[in-house]
Amino acid sequence: MNRIMPTIKELYRVGKGPSSSHTIGPERACKLFRSHNPEADCVKVILYGSLARTGKGHGTDRIIKEVFDKYNTEIEYNYDDTDTGHPNTMDMFAFKNGIEINYWRVFSVGGGQIKIKGISLDDNNPLYRHKTFSDIAQYCTKKKISLWEYVKETEGNTIIDFLNHIWFNMKESINTGLHSEGKLPGGLGVERKAKYLFEQADISNETKENCMVCAYAFAVSEQNASGGTVVTAPTCGSAGVLPAVMLYEQQKHGFDDNDIIKALAVSGLIGNLIKTNASISGAECGCQAEIGSACSMAAAGLGELFSMSIDQIEYAAEIAMEHHLGLTCDPVMGLVQIPCIERNAVAAMRAINAVNLAHFLSKTRKISFDWVIKTMYETGTDMLKKYKETSNGGLAKIYPK
């Protein structure tokens, strides 16, 4: 893959769930299309691939209608055409007085990012000079700087304010989720569990860490599933992992927000490497690309919090991804609830475990982070389509309708 690694500002996005590729991305595309066609009186949208098969459960149709609320809007679901350029593809047509005046083909490539065929969305944000972990590590070692300092050097001082904004929204999503009760929308009847888990943390010191980390992960994931505001990290479906780990460790060890900002920068760098050299899209590579990536990001960020070496941080991120390889994306009824919510909690705990292993064993490792990214991508491309956010396989198929 020959891609340039962009700013991490494209990785962390604040938006409404339940899916970055099915709601945030299409919403952005629709708003851009609307602004380019103010004279239109009718809009037609055709959804393909995963957008077609799980769009209703993910709220894609709802977000399209909300953006084009003043237009006569038609939505069509195409389940047959597969050679569209990406599993998350949408065609948009603008009409005036029955005559077509514009057409876009849009790819929602994951994490809320979109690409438009034949149109550049370049916003002149800084680009990274390296695109592999090994090259970044060599550069940092030569200059005697940390991974966090490398991010700041590339992004500039504005990255600090940006990450403060991201951290504020992450904490808000946890706090809101912890104070919410009732059933999640969509028809599955899934009860919110974050508040209950959090309340159990006071019962036993032996289970406190598990309960608190999982409560925070559930809180964000339940906010996402209900269409609330979350931060893509790197996606909506995996948004609970990173903030859960960061907030718990901050409270446990007394890290200040400046420490968290540095950790989020390193986490973002890891997510960016995966996004650039593989994918963060469940429709493209399965849930390993979402939850696996989120776990790697959390492990790397925690390594930065604990002042671990670059080699140890790499090992932590590698362990986190390696043990999610092959994970399928099989949302029941197309909703980001089962198994998505629990997976966020499991991955948050796994990130902490990965850091503990890396602390002691980094000198014995045999697998590089770059290798495991490549492996994840190859595994994802080999995976059957029914296991990549179509709700046609796995739990989504077995679960009784």
CSV table of C-alpha atoms in Angstrom, one decimal:
chain,number,residue,atom,x,y,z
A,1,MET,CA,0.0,0.0,0.0
A,2,ASN,CA,1.4,3.4,-1.0
A,3,ARG,CA,-0.2,5.9,1.2
A,4,ILE,CA,1.0,9.1,3.0
A,5,MET,CA,0.2,9.2,6.7
A,6,PRO,CA,-2.0,12.2,7.5
A,7,THR,CA,-2.5,14.2,10.7
A,8,ILE,CA,-4.0,12.4,13.7
A,9,LYS,CA,-6.7,15.0,13.6
A,10,GLU,CA,-8.3,12.9,10.9
A,11,LEU,CA,-8.3,9.9,13.3
A,12,TYR,CA,-10.0,11.4,16.3
A,13,ARG,CA,-13.4,12.8,15.4
A,14,VAL,CA,-16.2,13.9,17.7
A,15,GLY,CA,-19.5,12.9,16.4
A,16,LYS,CA,-22.7,10.9,17.0
A,17,GLY,CA,-22.9,7.1,16.8
A,18,PRO,CA,-23.5,4.4,16.3
A,19,SER,CA,-21.0,4.0,13.5
A,20,SER,CA,-18.2,6.2,12.2
A,21,SER,CA,-18.3,4.6,8.8
A,22,HIS,CA,-22.1,4.4,8.6
A,23,THR,CA,-23.2,7.6,10.3
A,24,ILE,CA,-20.3,10.1,10.8
A,25,GLY,CA,-18.8,9.5,7.3
A,26,PRO,CA,-22.1,9.6,5.4
A,27,GLU,CA,-23.2,12.6,7.4
A,28,ARG,CA,-20.0,14.5,6.3
A,29,ALA,CA,-20.5,13.4,2.7
A,30,CYS,CA,-24.1,14.5,2.6
A,31,LYS,CA,-23.3,17.9,4.1
A,32,LEU,CA,-20.6,18.5,1.6
A,33,PHE,CA,-22.8,17.3,-1.3
A,34,ARG,CA,-25.6,19.6,0.0
A,35,SER,CA,-23.2,22.6,0.1
A,36,HIS,CA,-22.1,21.9,-3.4
A,37,ASN,CA,-25.7,21.7,-4.7
A,38,PRO,CA,-27.7,24.4,-3.1
A,39,GLU,CA,-30.0,24.8,-6.1
A,40,ALA,CA,-31.1,21.1,-6.0
A,41,ASP,CA,-34.7,20.2,-5.1
A,42,CYS,CA,-34.3,16.4,-5.1
A,43,VAL,CA,-31.5,14.0,-3.9
A,44,LYS,CA,-31.1,10.3,-4.6
A,45,VAL,CA,-28.6,8.1,-2.6
A,46,ILE,CA,-27.7,4.6,-3.4
A,47,LEU,CA,-26.0,2.5,-0.7
A,48,TYR,CA,-23.8,-0.5,-1.5
A,49,GLY,CA,-22.0,-3.2,0.4
A,50,SER,CA,-22.0,-2.9,4.2
A,51,LEU,CA,-23.8,0.5,4.0
A,52,ALA,CA,-26.7,-1.3,2.3
A,53,ARG,CA,-26.7,-4.5,4.4
A,54,THR,CA,-26.3,-2.8,7.9
A,55,GLY,CA,-27.3,0.8,7.1
A,56,LYS,CA,-30.7,0.6,8.7
A,57,GLY,CA,-29.4,-0.9,11.9
A,58,HIS,CA,-26.5,1.6,12.0
A,59,GLY,CA,-28.7,4.6,11.3
A,60,THR,CA,-27.3,5.5,7.8
A,61,ASP,CA,-30.8,6.1,6.4
A,62,ARG,CA,-31.7,8.3,9.4
A,63,ILE,CA,-28.6,10.5,9.1
A,64,ILE,CA,-29.1,10.9,5.3
A,65,LYS,CA,-32.7,12.0,5.8
A,66,GLU,CA,-31.7,14.4,8.6
A,67,VAL,CA,-29.1,16.2,6.4
A,68,PHE,CA,-31.3,16.3,3.4
A,69,ASP,CA,-34.4,17.2,5.4
A,70,LYS,CA,-35.5,20.0,3.0
A,71,TYR,CA,-35.1,17.9,-0.1
A,72,ASN,CA,-37.2,15.3,-1.7
A,73,THR,CA,-34.9,12.4,-0.8
A,74,GLU,CA,-34.8,8.8,-2.1
A,75,ILE,CA,-32.6,6.1,-0.6
A,76,GLU,CA,-31.9,2.9,-2.5
A,77,TYR,CA,-30.2,-0.2,-1.2
A,78,ASN,CA,-28.1,-2.1,-3.7
A,79,TYR,CA,-27.2,-5.5,-2.3
A,80,ASP,CA,-25.8,-7.0,-5.6
A,81,ASP,CA,-23.1,-4.8,-7.0
A,82,THR,CA,-19.8,-5.5,-5.2
A,83,ASP,CA,-17.2,-4.0,-7.6
A,84,THR,CA,-17.7,-0.5,-6.3
A,85,GLY,CA,-14.2,0.4,-5.0
A,86,HIS,CA,-14.8,-0.1,-1.3
A,87,PRO,CA,-17.3,-2.1,0.9
A,88,ASN,CA,-18.7,1.2,2.2
A,89,THR,CA,-19.7,3.0,-1.0
A,90,MET,CA,-22.5,5.4,-1.7
A,91,ASP,CA,-23.6,7.2,-4.8
A,92,MET,CA,-25.3,10.6,-4.6
A,93,PHE,CA,-27.3,12.3,-7.3
A,94,ALA,CA,-28.6,15.9,-7.2
A,95,PHE,CA,-31.6,16.9,-9.4
A,96,LYS,CA,-33.3,20.1,-10.2
A,97,ASN,CA,-36.7,20.1,-12.0
A,98,GLY,CA,-36.2,16.4,-12.7
A,99,ILE,CA,-32.8,16.9,-14.4
A,100,GLU,CA,-29.6,15.5,-12.9
A,101,ILE,CA,-27.1,18.3,-12.1
A,102,ASN,CA,-24.4,16.5,-10.1
A,103,TYR,CA,-23.2,13.1,-9.1
A,104,TRP,CA,-20.6,11.9,-6.5
A,105,ARG,CA,-19.3,8.4,-5.6
A,106,VAL,CA,-18.2,8.5,-2.0
A,107,PHE,CA,-16.2,5.9,0.0
A,108,SER,CA,-16.6,5.9,3.8
A,109,VAL,CA,-13.3,4.4,4.6
A,110,GLY,CA,-13.5,4.1,8.4
A,111,GLY,CA,-13.3,6.3,11.4
A,112,GLY,CA,-15.5,8.9,9.8
A,113,GLN,CA,-13.1,9.7,7.0
A,114,ILE,CA,-14.5,9.8,3.4
A,115,LYS,CA,-13.0,9.9,0.0
A,116,ILE,CA,-14.8,11.2,-3.1
A,117,LYS,CA,-13.9,9.7,-6.5
A,118,GLY,CA,-12.3,12.3,-8.6
A,119,ILE,CA,-12.4,15.1,-6.0
A,120,SER,CA,-9.6,16.0,-3.6
A,121,LEU,CA,-10.4,16.8,0.0
A,122,ASP,CA,-6.9,18.0,0.9
A,123,ASP,CA,-7.1,20.5,3.8
A,124,ASN,CA,-3.4,21.2,4.0
A,125,ASN,CA,-2.9,19.5,7.4
A,126,PRO,CA,0.6,18.3,8.3
A,127,LEU,CA,1.7,15.0,6.9
A,128,TYR,CA,4.1,12.6,8.5
A,129,ARG,CA,7.5,12.0,6.9
A,130,HIS,CA,7.5,8.3,7.9
A,131,LYS,CA,4.8,5.7,7.6
A,132,THR,CA,6.2,2.6,9.5
A,133,PHE,CA,6.9,2.2,13.1
A,134,SER,CA,10.5,1.0,12.5
A,135,ASP,CA,11.3,4.2,10.6
A,136,ILE,CA,9.7,6.3,13.3
A,137,ALA,CA,11.6,4.5,16.0
A,138,GLN,CA,14.9,4.9,14.2
A,139,TYR,CA,14.3,8.6,13.7
A,140,CYS,CA,13.3,9.1,17.4
A,141,THR,CA,16.3,7.2,18.6
A,142,LYS,CA,18.7,9.2,16.4
A,143,LYS,CA,17.2,12.5,17.6
A,144,LYS,CA,16.8,11.3,21.2
A,145,ILE,CA,13.1,12.2,21.3
A,146,SER,CA,10.0,10.3,22.5
A,147,LEU,CA,7.1,9.2,20.3
A,148,TRP,CA,5.1,12.0,21.9
A,149,GLU,CA,7.7,14.6,20.9
A,150,TYR,CA,7.7,13.2,17.4
A,151,VAL,CA,4.0,13.7,17.1
A,152,LYS,CA,4.3,17.3,18.4
A,153,GLU,CA,7.2,18.0,16.0
A,154,THR,CA,5.1,16.9,13.1
A,155,GLU,CA,1.7,18.3,14.1
A,156,GLY,CA,2.9,21.6,15.7
A,157,ASN,CA,1.7,23.1,19.0
A,158,THR,CA,-2.0,23.2,17.8
A,159,ILE,CA,-2.1,19.4,18.5
A,160,ILE,CA,-2.2,20.1,22.3
A,161,ASP,CA,-5.4,22.1,22.2
A,162,PHE,CA,-6.9,19.6,19.8
A,163,LEU,CA,-6.1,16.7,22.1
A,164,ASN,CA,-7.4,18.6,25.1
A,165,HIS,CA,-10.7,18.9,23.2
A,166,ILE,CA,-10.7,15.2,22.4
A,167,TRP,CA,-10.0,14.2,26.0
A,168,PHE,CA,-12.8,16.5,27.3
A,169,ASN,CA,-15.3,14.8,24.9
A,170,MET,CA,-14.0,11.3,25.9
A,171,LYS,CA,-14.6,12.0,29.5
A,172,GLU,CA,-18.0,13.5,28.8
A,173,SER,CA,-19.1,10.4,26.9
A,174,ILE,CA,-18.1,8.2,29.9
A,175,ASN,CA,-19.8,10.5,32.4
A,176,THR,CA,-23.1,10.6,30.4
A,177,GLY,CA,-23.0,6.9,29.9
A,178,LEU,CA,-22.5,6.1,33.6
A,179,HIS,CA,-25.6,8.1,34.5
A,180,SER,CA,-27.9,6.6,31.8
A,181,GLU,CA,-30.3,3.7,32.3
A,182,GLY,CA,-32.9,1.8,30.3
A,183,LYS,CA,-32.9,-0.2,27.0
A,184,LEU,CA,-30.9,0.7,24.0
A,185,PRO,CA,-32.8,1.5,20.8
A,186,GLY,CA,-33.0,-0.9,17.9
A,187,GLY,CA,-35.3,-3.7,19.0
A,188,LEU,CA,-32.8,-6.1,20.6
A,189,GLY,CA,-33.8,-5.0,24.1
A,190,VAL,CA,-30.2,-4.6,25.4
A,191,GLU,CA,-30.1,-3.1,28.8
A,192,ARG,CA,-27.5,-0.4,29.6
A,193,LYS,CA,-25.0,-1.9,32.1
A,194,ALA,CA,-22.4,0.7,32.7
A,195,LYS,CA,-24.0,2.2,35.8
A,196,TYR,CA,-24.5,-1.2,37.3
A,197,LEU,CA,-20.9,-2.2,36.7
A,198,PHE,CA,-19.6,1.0,38.1
A,199,GLU,CA,-21.7,0.5,41.3
A,200,GLN,CA,-20.1,-2.9,41.8
A,201,ALA,CA,-16.6,-1.5,41.9
A,202,ASP,CA,-17.1,-0.5,45.6
A,203,ILE,CA,-18.1,-4.0,46.7
A,204,SER,CA,-14.7,-5.8,46.3
A,205,ASN,CA,-11.2,-4.5,45.8
A,206,GLU,CA,-10.4,-7.7,44.0
A,207,THR,CA,-12.8,-6.9,41.2
A,208,LYS,CA,-12.5,-3.1,41.3
A,209,GLU,CA,-10.2,-2.7,38.3
A,210,ASN,CA,-12.3,-5.0,36.2
A,211,CYS,CA,-15.6,-3.3,37.1
A,212,MET,CA,-14.3,0.3,36.7
A,213,VAL,CA,-12.5,-0.3,33.4
A,214,CYS,CA,-15.4,-2.2,32.0
A,215,ALA,CA,-17.9,0.3,33.3
A,216,TYR,CA,-16.1,3.1,31.5
A,217,ALA,CA,-15.9,1.1,28.2
A,218,PHE,CA,-19.6,0.1,28.5
A,219,ALA,CA,-20.5,3.7,29.2
A,220,VAL,CA,-19.0,5.0,25.9
A,221,SER,CA,-20.2,2.1,23.9
A,222,GLU,CA,-23.7,2.4,25.1
A,223,GLN,CA,-23.6,6.1,24.4
A,224,ASN,CA,-22.5,5.2,20.9
A,225,ALA,CA,-25.2,2.6,20.5
A,226,SER,CA,-27.9,5.1,21.4
A,227,GLY,CA,-26.7,7.6,18.9
A,228,GLY,CA,-24.9,9.8,21.5
A,229,THR,CA,-21.7,11.8,21.0
A,230,VAL,CA,-18.5,9.9,21.2
A,231,VAL,CA,-14.9,10.2,19.9
A,232,THR,CA,-13.7,7.9,17.2
A,233,ALA,CA,-10.7,6.0,18.6
A,234,PRO,CA,-10.3,4.9,15.9
A,235,THR,CA,-14.0,4.2,15.1
A,236,CYS,CA,-17.3,4.6,16.8
A,237,GLY,CA,-17.8,0.9,17.3
A,238,SER,CA,-14.4,0.8,19.2
A,239,ALA,CA,-14.7,4.2,20.9
A,240,GLY,CA,-14.9,2.8,24.4
A,241,VAL,CA,-11.5,1.1,24.7
A,242,LEU,CA,-9.1,4.0,24.8
A,243,PRO,CA,-11.0,6.5,27.1
A,244,ALA,CA,-11.8,3.6,29.5
A,245,VAL,CA,-8.1,2.8,29.9
A,246,MET,CA,-6.9,6.4,30.1
A,247,LEU,CA,-9.5,7.5,32.7
A,248,TYR,CA,-9.0,4.5,34.9
A,249,GLU,CA,-5.2,4.8,34.9
A,250,GLN,CA,-5.5,8.6,35.5
A,251,GLN,CA,-7.6,8.1,38.5
A,252,LYS,CA,-5.6,5.2,39.9
A,253,HIS,CA,-2.1,6.8,39.5
A,254,GLY,CA,-2.9,10.5,39.6
A,255,PHE,CA,-1.7,11.4,36.1
A,256,ASP,CA,-2.6,14.9,35.1
A,257,ASP,CA,-4.3,15.9,31.9
A,258,ASN,CA,-1.0,16.9,30.3
A,259,ASP,CA,0.2,13.3,30.8
A,260,ILE,CA,-3.0,12.0,29.1
A,261,ILE,CA,-2.6,14.4,26.2
A,262,LYS,CA,0.9,12.9,25.5
A,263,ALA,CA,-0.6,9.4,25.8
A,264,LEU,CA,-3.4,10.2,23.3
A,265,ALA,CA,-0.8,11.6,20.9
A,266,VAL,CA,1.1,8.2,21.0
A,267,SER,CA,-2.2,6.3,20.7
A,268,GLY,CA,-3.1,8.4,17.7
A,269,LEU,CA,0.2,7.7,16.1
A,270,ILE,CA,-0.4,3.9,16.4
A,271,GLY,CA,-3.9,4.2,15.1
A,272,ASN,CA,-2.6,6.3,12.2
A,273,LEU,CA,0.0,3.6,11.3
A,274,ILE,CA,-2.7,1.0,11.2
A,275,LYS,CA,-5.0,3.2,9.2
A,276,THR,CA,-2.3,4.1,6.7
A,277,ASN,CA,-0.8,0.6,6.2
A,278,ALA,CA,-3.9,-1.6,6.7
A,279,SER,CA,-7.4,-0.5,7.7
A,280,ILE,CA,-9.6,0.6,10.6
A,281,SER,CA,-12.8,-0.4,8.8
A,282,GLY,CA,-14.8,-3.3,9.9
A,283,ALA,CA,-16.4,-3.6,6.5
A,284,GLU,CA,-12.9,-3.9,5.0
A,285,CYS,CA,-11.0,-6.1,7.5
A,286,GLY,CA,-13.4,-7.2,10.1
A,287,CYS,CA,-13.6,-6.3,13.8
A,288,GLN,CA,-9.8,-6.9,14.2
A,289,ALA,CA,-9.4,-3.6,12.3
A,290,GLU,CA,-11.6,-1.7,14.8
A,291,ILE,CA,-11.3,-3.4,18.2
A,292,GLY,CA,-7.8,-4.7,17.5
A,293,SER,CA,-6.7,-1.2,16.5
A,294,ALA,CA,-8.3,0.4,19.6
A,295,CYS,CA,-6.6,-2.1,21.8
A,296,SER,CA,-3.2,-1.3,20.2
A,297,MET,CA,-3.8,2.4,20.6
A,298,ALA,CA,-4.8,2.0,24.3
A,299,ALA,CA,-1.8,-0.2,25.0
A,300,ALA,CA,0.6,2.2,23.4
A,301,GLY,CA,-0.9,5.2,25.1
A,302,LEU,CA,-0.6,3.4,28.5
A,303,GLY,CA,3.0,2.6,27.7
A,304,GLU,CA,3.6,6.4,27.2
A,305,LEU,CA,1.8,7.1,30.5
A,306,PHE,CA,4.2,4.7,32.3
A,307,SER,CA,7.3,6.2,30.6
A,308,MET,CA,8.1,3.0,28.9
A,309,SER,CA,10.8,2.8,26.2
A,310,ILE,CA,9.9,3.0,22.5
A,311,ASP,CA,10.7,-0.7,22.2
A,312,GLN,CA,8.3,-1.5,25.1
A,313,ILE,CA,5.5,0.6,23.6
A,314,GLU,CA,5.9,-1.1,20.3
A,315,TYR,CA,5.7,-4.5,21.9
A,316,ALA,CA,2.6,-3.6,23.9
A,317,ALA,CA,0.9,-2.4,20.7
A,318,GLU,CA,2.0,-5.5,18.9
A,319,ILE,CA,0.6,-7.9,21.6
A,320,ALA,CA,-2.7,-6.0,21.6
A,321,MET,CA,-3.2,-6.4,17.8
A,322,GLU,CA,-1.7,-9.9,17.5
A,323,HIS,CA,-4.3,-11.4,19.8
A,324,HIS,CA,-7.2,-9.9,17.9
A,325,LEU,CA,-6.2,-11.2,14.5
A,326,GLY,CA,-9.1,-12.8,12.7
A,327,LEU,CA,-11.8,-11.2,14.8
A,328,THR,CA,-15.0,-11.0,12.8
A,329,CYS,CA,-17.4,-8.1,12.5
A,330,ASP,CA,-20.9,-9.7,12.9
A,331,PRO,CA,-23.3,-7.2,14.5
A,332,VAL,CA,-26.6,-8.7,15.4
A,333,MET,CA,-29.4,-7.1,13.4
A,334,GLY,CA,-26.9,-4.6,12.1
A,335,LEU,CA,-26.8,-2.8,15.5
A,336,VAL,CA,-23.6,-1.8,17.2
A,337,GLN,CA,-24.6,-3.6,20.4
A,338,ILE,CA,-24.0,-7.4,20.3
A,339,PRO,CA,-21.2,-8.3,20.4
A,340,CYS,CA,-19.7,-4.8,20.0
A,341,ILE,CA,-20.3,-3.3,23.5
A,342,GLU,CA,-18.7,-6.2,25.4
A,343,ARG,CA,-15.8,-6.3,23.0
A,344,ASN,CA,-14.8,-2.8,24.0
A,345,ALA,CA,-14.6,-3.8,27.7
A,346,VAL,CA,-12.6,-7.0,26.9
A,347,ALA,CA,-10.2,-5.1,24.7
A,348,ALA,CA,-9.7,-2.4,27.4
A,349,MET,CA,-8.6,-5.1,29.9
A,350,ARG,CA,-6.5,-6.7,27.3
A,351,ALA,CA,-4.7,-3.5,26.6
A,352,ILE,CA,-3.7,-3.3,30.3
A,353,ASN,CA,-2.5,-6.9,30.2
A,354,ALA,CA,-0.5,-6.2,27.0
A,355,VAL,CA,1.4,-3.4,28.7
A,356,ASN,CA,2.2,-5.6,31.7
A,357,LEU,CA,3.6,-8.3,29.5
A,358,ALA,CA,5.6,-5.7,27.4
A,359,HIS,CA,7.1,-4.2,30.5
A,360,PHE,CA,8.9,-7.5,31.4
A,361,LEU,CA,9.3,-9.2,28.1
A,362,SER,CA,10.1,-6.6,25.4
A,363,LYS,CA,13.7,-7.8,24.9
A,364,THR,CA,12.5,-11.3,24.0
A,365,ARG,CA,10.0,-10.4,21.3
A,366,LYS,CA,10.2,-11.8,17.8
A,367,ILE,CA,7.4,-9.9,16.0
A,368,SER,CA,7.4,-6.3,15.0
A,369,PHE,CA,4.4,-4.0,15.1
A,370,ASP,CA,4.8,-3.4,11.3
A,371,TRP,CA,4.6,-7.1,10.7
A,372,VAL,CA,1.5,-7.5,12.7
A,373,ILE,CA,-0.2,-4.6,10.9
A,374,LYS,CA,0.6,-6.3,7.6
A,375,THR,CA,-0.7,-9.6,8.9
A,376,MET,CA,-3.9,-8.0,10.0
A,377,TYR,CA,-4.5,-6.5,6.6
A,378,GLU,CA,-3.8,-9.7,4.8
A,379,THR,CA,-6.1,-11.6,7.2
A,380,GLY,CA,-8.8,-9.1,6.6
A,381,THR,CA,-8.6,-9.3,2.8
A,382,ASP,CA,-8.7,-13.1,3.1
A,383,MET,CA,-11.8,-13.0,5.4
A,384,LEU,CA,-15.1,-14.0,3.9
A,385,LYS,CA,-17.3,-11.0,3.2
A,386,LYS,CA,-20.1,-12.3,5.4
A,387,TYR,CA,-17.8,-11.7,8.4
A,388,LYS,CA,-17.1,-8.1,7.5
A,389,GLU,CA,-20.0,-5.9,8.8
A,390,THR,CA,-22.7,-7.4,6.6
A,391,SER,CA,-24.7,-9.2,9.4
A,392,ASN,CA,-24.8,-12.2,7.2
A,393,GLY,CA,-22.4,-14.4,9.2
A,394,GLY,CA,-21.3,-15.2,12.7
A,395,LEU,CA,-23.5,-14.2,15.6
A,396,ALA,CA,-25.6,-12.1,13.4
A,397,LYS,CA,-26.6,-15.2,11.4
A,398,ILE,CA,-27.0,-17.6,14.4
A,399,TYR,CA,-29.0,-15.1,16.6
A,400,PRO,CA,-32.7,-16.0,16.4
A,401,LYS,CA,-34.6,-13.1,14.7
